[in-house]
Short mmCIF file of C-alpha atoms in Angstrom, two decimals:
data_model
loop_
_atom_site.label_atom_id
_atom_site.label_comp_id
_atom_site.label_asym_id
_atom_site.label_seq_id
_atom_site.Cartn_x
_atom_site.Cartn_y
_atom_site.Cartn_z
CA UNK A 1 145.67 127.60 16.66
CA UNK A 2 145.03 124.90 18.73
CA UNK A 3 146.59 124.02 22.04
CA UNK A 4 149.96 122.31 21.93
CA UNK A 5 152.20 120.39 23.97
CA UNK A 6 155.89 121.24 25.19
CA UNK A 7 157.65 120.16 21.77
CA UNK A 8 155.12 121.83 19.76
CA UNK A 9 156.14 125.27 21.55
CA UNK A 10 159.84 124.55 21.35
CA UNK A 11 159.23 123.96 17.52
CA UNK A 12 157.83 127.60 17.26
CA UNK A 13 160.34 128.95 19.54
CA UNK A 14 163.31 127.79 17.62
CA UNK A 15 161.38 128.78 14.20
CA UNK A 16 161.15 132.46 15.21
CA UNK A 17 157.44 132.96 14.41
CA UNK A 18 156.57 134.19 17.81
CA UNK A 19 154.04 137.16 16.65
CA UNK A 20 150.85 136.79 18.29
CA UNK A 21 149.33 135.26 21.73
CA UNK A 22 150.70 132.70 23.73
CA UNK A 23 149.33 131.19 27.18
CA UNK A 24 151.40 129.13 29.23
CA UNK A 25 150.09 127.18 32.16
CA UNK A 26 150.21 123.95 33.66
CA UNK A 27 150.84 122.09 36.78
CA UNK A 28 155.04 121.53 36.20
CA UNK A 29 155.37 124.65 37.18
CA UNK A 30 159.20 124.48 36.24
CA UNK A 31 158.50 123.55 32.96
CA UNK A 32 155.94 126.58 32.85
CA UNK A 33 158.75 128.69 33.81
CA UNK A 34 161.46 127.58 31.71
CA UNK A 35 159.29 127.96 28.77
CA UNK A 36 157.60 131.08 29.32
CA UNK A 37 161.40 132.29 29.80
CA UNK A 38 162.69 131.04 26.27
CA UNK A 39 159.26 132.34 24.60
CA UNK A 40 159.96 135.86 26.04
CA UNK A 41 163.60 135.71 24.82
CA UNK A 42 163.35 134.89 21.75
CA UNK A 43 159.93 137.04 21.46
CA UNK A 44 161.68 140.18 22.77
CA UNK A 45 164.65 139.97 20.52
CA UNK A 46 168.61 140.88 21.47
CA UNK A 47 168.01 144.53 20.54
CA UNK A 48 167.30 147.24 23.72
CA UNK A 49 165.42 144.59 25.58
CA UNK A 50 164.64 146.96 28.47
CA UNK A 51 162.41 148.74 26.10
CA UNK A 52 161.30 145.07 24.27
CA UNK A 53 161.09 143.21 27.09
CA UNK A 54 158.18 144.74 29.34
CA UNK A 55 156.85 142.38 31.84
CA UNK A 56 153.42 142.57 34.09
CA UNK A 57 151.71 140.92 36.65
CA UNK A 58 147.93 140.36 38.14
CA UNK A 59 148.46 143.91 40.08
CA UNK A 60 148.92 146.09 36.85
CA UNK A 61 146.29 147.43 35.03
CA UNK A 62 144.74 146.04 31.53
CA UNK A 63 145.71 149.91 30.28
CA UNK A 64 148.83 149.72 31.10
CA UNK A 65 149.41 145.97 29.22
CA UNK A 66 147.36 147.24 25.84
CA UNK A 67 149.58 150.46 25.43
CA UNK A 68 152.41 148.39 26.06
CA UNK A 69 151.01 145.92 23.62
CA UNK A 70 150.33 148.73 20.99
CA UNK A 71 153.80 149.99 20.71
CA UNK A 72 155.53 149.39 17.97
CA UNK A 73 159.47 147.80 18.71
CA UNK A 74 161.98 150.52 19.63
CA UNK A 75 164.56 150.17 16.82
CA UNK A 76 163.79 146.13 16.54
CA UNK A 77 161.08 143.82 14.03
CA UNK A 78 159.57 142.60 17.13
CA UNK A 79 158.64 142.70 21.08
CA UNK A 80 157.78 141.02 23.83
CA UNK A 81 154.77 141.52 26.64
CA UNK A 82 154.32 139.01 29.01
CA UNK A 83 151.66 138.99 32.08
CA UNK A 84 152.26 136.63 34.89
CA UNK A 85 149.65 134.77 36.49
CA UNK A 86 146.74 136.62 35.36
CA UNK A 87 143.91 135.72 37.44
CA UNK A 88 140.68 135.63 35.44
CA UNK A 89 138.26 134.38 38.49
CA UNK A 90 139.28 137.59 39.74
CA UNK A 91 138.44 140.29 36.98
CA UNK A 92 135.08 141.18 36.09
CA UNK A 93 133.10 141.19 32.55
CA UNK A 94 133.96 144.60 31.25
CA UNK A 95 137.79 143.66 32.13
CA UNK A 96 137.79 140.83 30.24
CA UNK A 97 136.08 141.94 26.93
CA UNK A 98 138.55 144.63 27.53
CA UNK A 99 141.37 141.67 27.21
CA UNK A 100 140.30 139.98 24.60
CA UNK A 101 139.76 143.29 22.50
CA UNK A 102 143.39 143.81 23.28
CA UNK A 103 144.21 140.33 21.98
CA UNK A 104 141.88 141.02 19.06
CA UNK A 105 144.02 144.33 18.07
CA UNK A 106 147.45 143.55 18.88
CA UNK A 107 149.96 143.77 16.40
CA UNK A 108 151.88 141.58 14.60
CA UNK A 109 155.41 143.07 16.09
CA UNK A 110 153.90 142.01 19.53
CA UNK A 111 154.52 138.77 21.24
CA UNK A 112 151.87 138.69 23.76
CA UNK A 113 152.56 136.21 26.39
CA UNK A 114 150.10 135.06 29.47
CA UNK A 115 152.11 132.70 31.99
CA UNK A 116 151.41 131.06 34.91
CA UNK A 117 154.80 130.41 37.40
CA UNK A 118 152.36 129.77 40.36
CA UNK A 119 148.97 130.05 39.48
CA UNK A 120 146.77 126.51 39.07
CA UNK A 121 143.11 126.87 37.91
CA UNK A 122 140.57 124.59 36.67
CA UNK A 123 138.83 125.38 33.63
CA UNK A 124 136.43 122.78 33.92
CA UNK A 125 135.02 123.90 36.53
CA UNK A 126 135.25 127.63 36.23
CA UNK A 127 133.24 129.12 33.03
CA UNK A 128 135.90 132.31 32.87
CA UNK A 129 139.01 130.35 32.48
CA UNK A 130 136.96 127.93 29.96
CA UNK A 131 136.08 131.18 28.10
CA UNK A 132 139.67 132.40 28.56
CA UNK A 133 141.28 129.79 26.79
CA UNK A 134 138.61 128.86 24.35
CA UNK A 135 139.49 133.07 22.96
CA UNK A 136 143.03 132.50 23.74
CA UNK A 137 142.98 129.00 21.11
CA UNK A 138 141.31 131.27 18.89
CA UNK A 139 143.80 133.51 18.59
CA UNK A 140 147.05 132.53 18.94
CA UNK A 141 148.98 129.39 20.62
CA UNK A 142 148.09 127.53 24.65
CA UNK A 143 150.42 125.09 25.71
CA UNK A 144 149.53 122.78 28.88
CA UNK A 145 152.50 121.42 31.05
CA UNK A 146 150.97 118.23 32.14
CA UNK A 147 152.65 116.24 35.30
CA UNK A 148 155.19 113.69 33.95
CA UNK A 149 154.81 110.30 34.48
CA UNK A 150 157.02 108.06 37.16
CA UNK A 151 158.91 107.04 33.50
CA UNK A 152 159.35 110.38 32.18
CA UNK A 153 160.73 111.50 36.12
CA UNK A 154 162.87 108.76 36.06
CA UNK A 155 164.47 109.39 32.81
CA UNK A 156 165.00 113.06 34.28
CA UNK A 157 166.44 111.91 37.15
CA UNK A 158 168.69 109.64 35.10
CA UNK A 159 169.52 112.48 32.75
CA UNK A 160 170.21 115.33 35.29
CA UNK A 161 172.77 112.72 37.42
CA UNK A 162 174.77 111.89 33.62
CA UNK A 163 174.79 115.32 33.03
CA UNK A 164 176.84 115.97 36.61
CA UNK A 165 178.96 112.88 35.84
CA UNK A 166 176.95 110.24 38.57
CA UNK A 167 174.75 107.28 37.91
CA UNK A 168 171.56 106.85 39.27
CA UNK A 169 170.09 103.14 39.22
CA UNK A 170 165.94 102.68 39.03
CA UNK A 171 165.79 101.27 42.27
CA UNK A 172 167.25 104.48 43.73
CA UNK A 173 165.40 106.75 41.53
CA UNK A 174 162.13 105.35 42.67
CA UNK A 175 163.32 105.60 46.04
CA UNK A 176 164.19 109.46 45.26
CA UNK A 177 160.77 109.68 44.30
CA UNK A 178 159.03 107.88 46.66
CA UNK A 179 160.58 110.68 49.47
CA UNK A 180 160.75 113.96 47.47
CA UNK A 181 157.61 113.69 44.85
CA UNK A 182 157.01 114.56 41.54
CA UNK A 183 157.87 118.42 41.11
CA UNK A 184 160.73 118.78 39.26
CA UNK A 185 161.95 121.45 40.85
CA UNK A 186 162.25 119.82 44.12
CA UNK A 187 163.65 116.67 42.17
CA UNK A 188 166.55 118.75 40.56
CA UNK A 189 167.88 120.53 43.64
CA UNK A 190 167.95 117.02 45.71
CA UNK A 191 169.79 115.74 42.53
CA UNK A 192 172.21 118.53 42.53
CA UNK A 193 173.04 117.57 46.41
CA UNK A 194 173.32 114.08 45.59
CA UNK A 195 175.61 114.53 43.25
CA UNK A 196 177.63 116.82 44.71
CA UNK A 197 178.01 114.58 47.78
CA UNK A 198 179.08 111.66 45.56
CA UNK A 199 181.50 113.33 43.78
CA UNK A 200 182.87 115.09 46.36
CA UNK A 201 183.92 111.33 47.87
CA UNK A 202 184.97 110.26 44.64
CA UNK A 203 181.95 108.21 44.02
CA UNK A 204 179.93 107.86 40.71
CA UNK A 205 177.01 106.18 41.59
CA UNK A 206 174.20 107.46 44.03
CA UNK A 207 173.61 104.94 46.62
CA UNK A 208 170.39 104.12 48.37
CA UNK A 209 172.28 105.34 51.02
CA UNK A 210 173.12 108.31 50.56
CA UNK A 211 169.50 109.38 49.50
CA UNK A 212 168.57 107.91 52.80
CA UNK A 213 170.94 110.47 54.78
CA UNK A 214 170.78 113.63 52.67
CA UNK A 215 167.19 114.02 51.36
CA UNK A 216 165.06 115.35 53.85
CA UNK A 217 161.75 113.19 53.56
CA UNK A 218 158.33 115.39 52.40
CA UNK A 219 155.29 115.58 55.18
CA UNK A 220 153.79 113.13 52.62
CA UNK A 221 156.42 110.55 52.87
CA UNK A 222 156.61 110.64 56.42
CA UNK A 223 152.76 110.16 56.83
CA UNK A 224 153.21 107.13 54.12
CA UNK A 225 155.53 105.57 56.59
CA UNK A 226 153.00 105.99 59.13
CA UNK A 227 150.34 104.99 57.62
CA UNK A 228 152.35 101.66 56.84
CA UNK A 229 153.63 101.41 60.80
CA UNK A 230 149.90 101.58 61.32
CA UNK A 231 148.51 98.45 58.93
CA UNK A 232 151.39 96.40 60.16
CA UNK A 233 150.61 97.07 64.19
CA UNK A 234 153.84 98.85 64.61
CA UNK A 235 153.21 100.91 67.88
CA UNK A 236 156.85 101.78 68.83
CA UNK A 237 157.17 103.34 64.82
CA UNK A 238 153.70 104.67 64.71
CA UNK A 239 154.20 106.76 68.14
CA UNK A 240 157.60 107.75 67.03
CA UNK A 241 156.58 108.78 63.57
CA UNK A 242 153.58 111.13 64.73
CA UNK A 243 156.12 112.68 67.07
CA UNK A 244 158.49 113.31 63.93
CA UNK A 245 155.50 115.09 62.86
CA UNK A 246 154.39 117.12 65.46
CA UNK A 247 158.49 118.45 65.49
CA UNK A 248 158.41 119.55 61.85
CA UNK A 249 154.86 121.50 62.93
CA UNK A 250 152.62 120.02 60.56
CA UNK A 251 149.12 120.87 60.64
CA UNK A 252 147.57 117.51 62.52
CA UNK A 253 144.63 118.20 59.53
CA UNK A 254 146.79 118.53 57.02
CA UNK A 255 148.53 115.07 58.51
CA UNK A 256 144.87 113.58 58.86
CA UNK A 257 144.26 114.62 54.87
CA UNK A 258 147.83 112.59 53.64
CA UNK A 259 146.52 109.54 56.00
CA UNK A 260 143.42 109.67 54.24
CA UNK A 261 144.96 109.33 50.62
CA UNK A 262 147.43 106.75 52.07
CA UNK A 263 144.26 104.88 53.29
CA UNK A 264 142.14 105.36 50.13
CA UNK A 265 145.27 104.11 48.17
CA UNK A 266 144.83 100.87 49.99
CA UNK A 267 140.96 100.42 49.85
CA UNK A 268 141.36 101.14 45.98
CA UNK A 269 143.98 98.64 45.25
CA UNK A 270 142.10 95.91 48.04
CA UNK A 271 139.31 96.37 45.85
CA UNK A 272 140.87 96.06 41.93
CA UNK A 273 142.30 92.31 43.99
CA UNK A 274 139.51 91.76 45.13
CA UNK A 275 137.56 92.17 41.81
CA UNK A 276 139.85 90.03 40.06
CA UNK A 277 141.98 92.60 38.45
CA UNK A 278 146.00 93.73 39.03
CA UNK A 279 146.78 97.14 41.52
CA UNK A 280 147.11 99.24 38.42
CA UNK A 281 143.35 98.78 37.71
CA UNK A 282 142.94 101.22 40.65
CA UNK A 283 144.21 103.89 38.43
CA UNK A 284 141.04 104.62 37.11
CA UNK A 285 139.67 105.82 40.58
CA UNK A 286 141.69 108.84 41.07
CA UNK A 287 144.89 110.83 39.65
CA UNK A 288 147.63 108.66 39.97
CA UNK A 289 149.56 110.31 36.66
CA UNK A 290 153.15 110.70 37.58
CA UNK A 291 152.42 109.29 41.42
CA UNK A 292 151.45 105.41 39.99
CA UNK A 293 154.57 104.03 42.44
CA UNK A 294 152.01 105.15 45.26
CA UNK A 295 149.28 102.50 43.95
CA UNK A 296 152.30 99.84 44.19
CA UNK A 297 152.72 100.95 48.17
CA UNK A 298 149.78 99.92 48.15
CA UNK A 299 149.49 97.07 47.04
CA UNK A 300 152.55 95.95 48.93
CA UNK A 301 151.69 97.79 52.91
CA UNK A 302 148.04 97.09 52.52
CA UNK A 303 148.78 93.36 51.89
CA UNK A 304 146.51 90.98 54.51
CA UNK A 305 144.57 93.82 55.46
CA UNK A 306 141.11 93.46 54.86
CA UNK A 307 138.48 95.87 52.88
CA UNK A 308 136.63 95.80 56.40
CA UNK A 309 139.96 97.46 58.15
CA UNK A 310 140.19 99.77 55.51
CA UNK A 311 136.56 100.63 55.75
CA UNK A 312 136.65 101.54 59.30
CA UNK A 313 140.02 103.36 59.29
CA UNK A 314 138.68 105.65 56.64
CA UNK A 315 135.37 105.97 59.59
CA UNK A 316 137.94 107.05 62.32
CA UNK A 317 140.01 109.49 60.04
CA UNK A 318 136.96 111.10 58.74
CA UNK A 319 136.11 111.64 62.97
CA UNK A 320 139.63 112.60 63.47
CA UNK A 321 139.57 115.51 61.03
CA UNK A 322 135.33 117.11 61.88
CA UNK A 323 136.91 116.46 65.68
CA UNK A 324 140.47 118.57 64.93
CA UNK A 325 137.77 121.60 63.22
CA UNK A 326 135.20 121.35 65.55
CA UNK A 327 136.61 120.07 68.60
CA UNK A 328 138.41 122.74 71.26
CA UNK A 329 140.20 119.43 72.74
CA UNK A 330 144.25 119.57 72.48
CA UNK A 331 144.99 118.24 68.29
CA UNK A 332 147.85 116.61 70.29
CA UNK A 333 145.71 114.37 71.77
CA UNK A 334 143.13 113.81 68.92
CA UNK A 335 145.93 112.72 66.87
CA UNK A 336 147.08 109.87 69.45
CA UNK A 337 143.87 108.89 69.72
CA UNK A 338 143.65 108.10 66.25
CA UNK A 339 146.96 107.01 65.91
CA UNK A 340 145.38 104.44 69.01
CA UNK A 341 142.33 103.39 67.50
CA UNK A 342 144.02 102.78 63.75
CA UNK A 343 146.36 100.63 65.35
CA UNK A 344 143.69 98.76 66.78
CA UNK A 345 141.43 98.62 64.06
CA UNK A 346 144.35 97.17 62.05
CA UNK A 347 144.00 94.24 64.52
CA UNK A 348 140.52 93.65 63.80
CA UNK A 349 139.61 95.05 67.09
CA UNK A 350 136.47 97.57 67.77
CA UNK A 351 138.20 100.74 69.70
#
């Protein structure tokens, strides 16, 4: 069977027909979870799930999974044998022809499921997990969890504040956004403050405001803002901002890295202008699925800042992070020296 999307699954859930192999896997990792979770439910069945329900993980052995795999139900039609996070870059040849012989010879009554709460991996560029899944759409079901667009967050966002009895405007939920990210995880807990806070002062709607004061901004929202004090010649903010930094004990590379993207954003979206075509054009460039309000920033901070800017502030960022790896001089100071020299680049003047 081919590999389906997140409705497709549901459909088979809700039908029953769970016999067979399923991988789950994806980059929403909650969305990994919460499926994996129904598929083993319904796959294990209500009857004596401690003996229907056996669960695994990257440590036990492919022995242990195949007899577990090989037993027949204990007093029900069907169960359930999931593996979690199953690292095939990891295993060797004879362990994997060992896994997809037990694929090839499990039975019917077994719903085989491979899931992956916290492990990412790249089939294109790895030639086991392009084998893996090419046998695993062979024989039985894969389902990708693909990052959601800024629409399909906001409509979460929107849905999760009706369902606790708030109202969350678009303005606002981009601004949720904007400081928190895309996971959805992340984005559900802050919405579960939010609206707690609201109704517990007899409010409805979530304010601007109140995201302001209750969600705690991401290292990558907080280097945004600096990166933005930075193009506009902002010393005081830019100074202040680092210092934010340095208190939350972020790695300065790690700091240098999000500058980078915040940077690259810019020269991206300079260019598409300066080509004739709109922001969004810069799309194409990089993977902006899900994080397109980032291309708007963009636009908007890097406004009357020139490609040549750009060019060079990319330069002294790319010195900044070969200096913080190579460099025994104090990251403290390497860091306001950049800070120093970006702000003076962004005036057009050599540091």
């Amino acid at each position: 069977m081919p590999t389906v999307d997140e409705m497709g699954l549901k459909k088979q859930i809700a039908s029953g027909e769970l016999g067979g192999l399923f991988v789950v896997a994806g980059e929403e990792k909650l969305l990994v979870k919460r499926l994996a979770r129904q598929l083993i439910k319904r796959g294990a069945g209500e009857a004596f799930p401690e003996f229907n329900d056996q669960a695994f993980t990257d440590e036990s052995s492919l022995d242990s999974v195949g007899d577990a795999a090989q037993a027949l139900p204990f007093f029900s039609d069907r169960k359930c044998v999931s593996v979690a996070d199953f690292d095939v870059e990891t295993k060797n040849s004879q362990d994997l022809d060992k896994l997809y012989e037990l694929w090839e010879l499990s039975p019917e009554t077994t719903t085989l499921v491979f899931w992956y709460p916290t492990l990412d991996f790249d089939s294109k560029r790895s030639s086991k997990w392009k084998k893996f899944l090419k046998e695993a759409e062979t024989r039985g079901t894969v389902v990708f969890c693909e990052r959601r667009s800024q629409s399909e967050l906001l409509r979460y966002l929107s849905r999760e504040a009706e369902k606790a009895g708030c109202v969350l405007s678009r303005q606002n939920g981009l601004k949720l956004l904007e400081y928190v990210g895309q996971d959805l995880t992340s984005l559900g807990n802050e919405m579960e403050k939010l609206c707690a806070f609201a109704l517990g002062r007899g409010e409805l709607e979530i304010s601007g405001e109140m995201i302001e004061e209750l969600v705690a901004k991401s290292m990558e929202t907080t280097v945004f803002l600096l990166a933005k004090a930075l193009v506009a010649g902002e010393y005081e903010k830019a100074y202040t901002l680092l210092d934010t930094l340095f208190y939350q004990r972020e790695e300065p590379i790690a700091i240098v890295g999000a500058l980078g993207a915040s940077y690259l954003d810019m020269y991206r979206v300079r260019a598409a202008l300066e080509s004739g075509q709109t922001y969004e054009a810069a799309a194409q460039y990089g993977d902006y699925k899900g994080k397109d309000f980032r291309l708007r920033n963009a636009q908007r901070n890097g406004r009357g800042v020139s490609q040549q800017v750009l060019r060079e502030s990319l330069h002294l960022l790319l010195d900044a992070g070969l200096a913080l790896k190579g460099s025994r001089l104090d990251q403290r100071i390497v860091m306001e020296e950049l800070v120093a020299k970006l702000l003076l680049a962004a005036r057009g003047e050599r540091s």
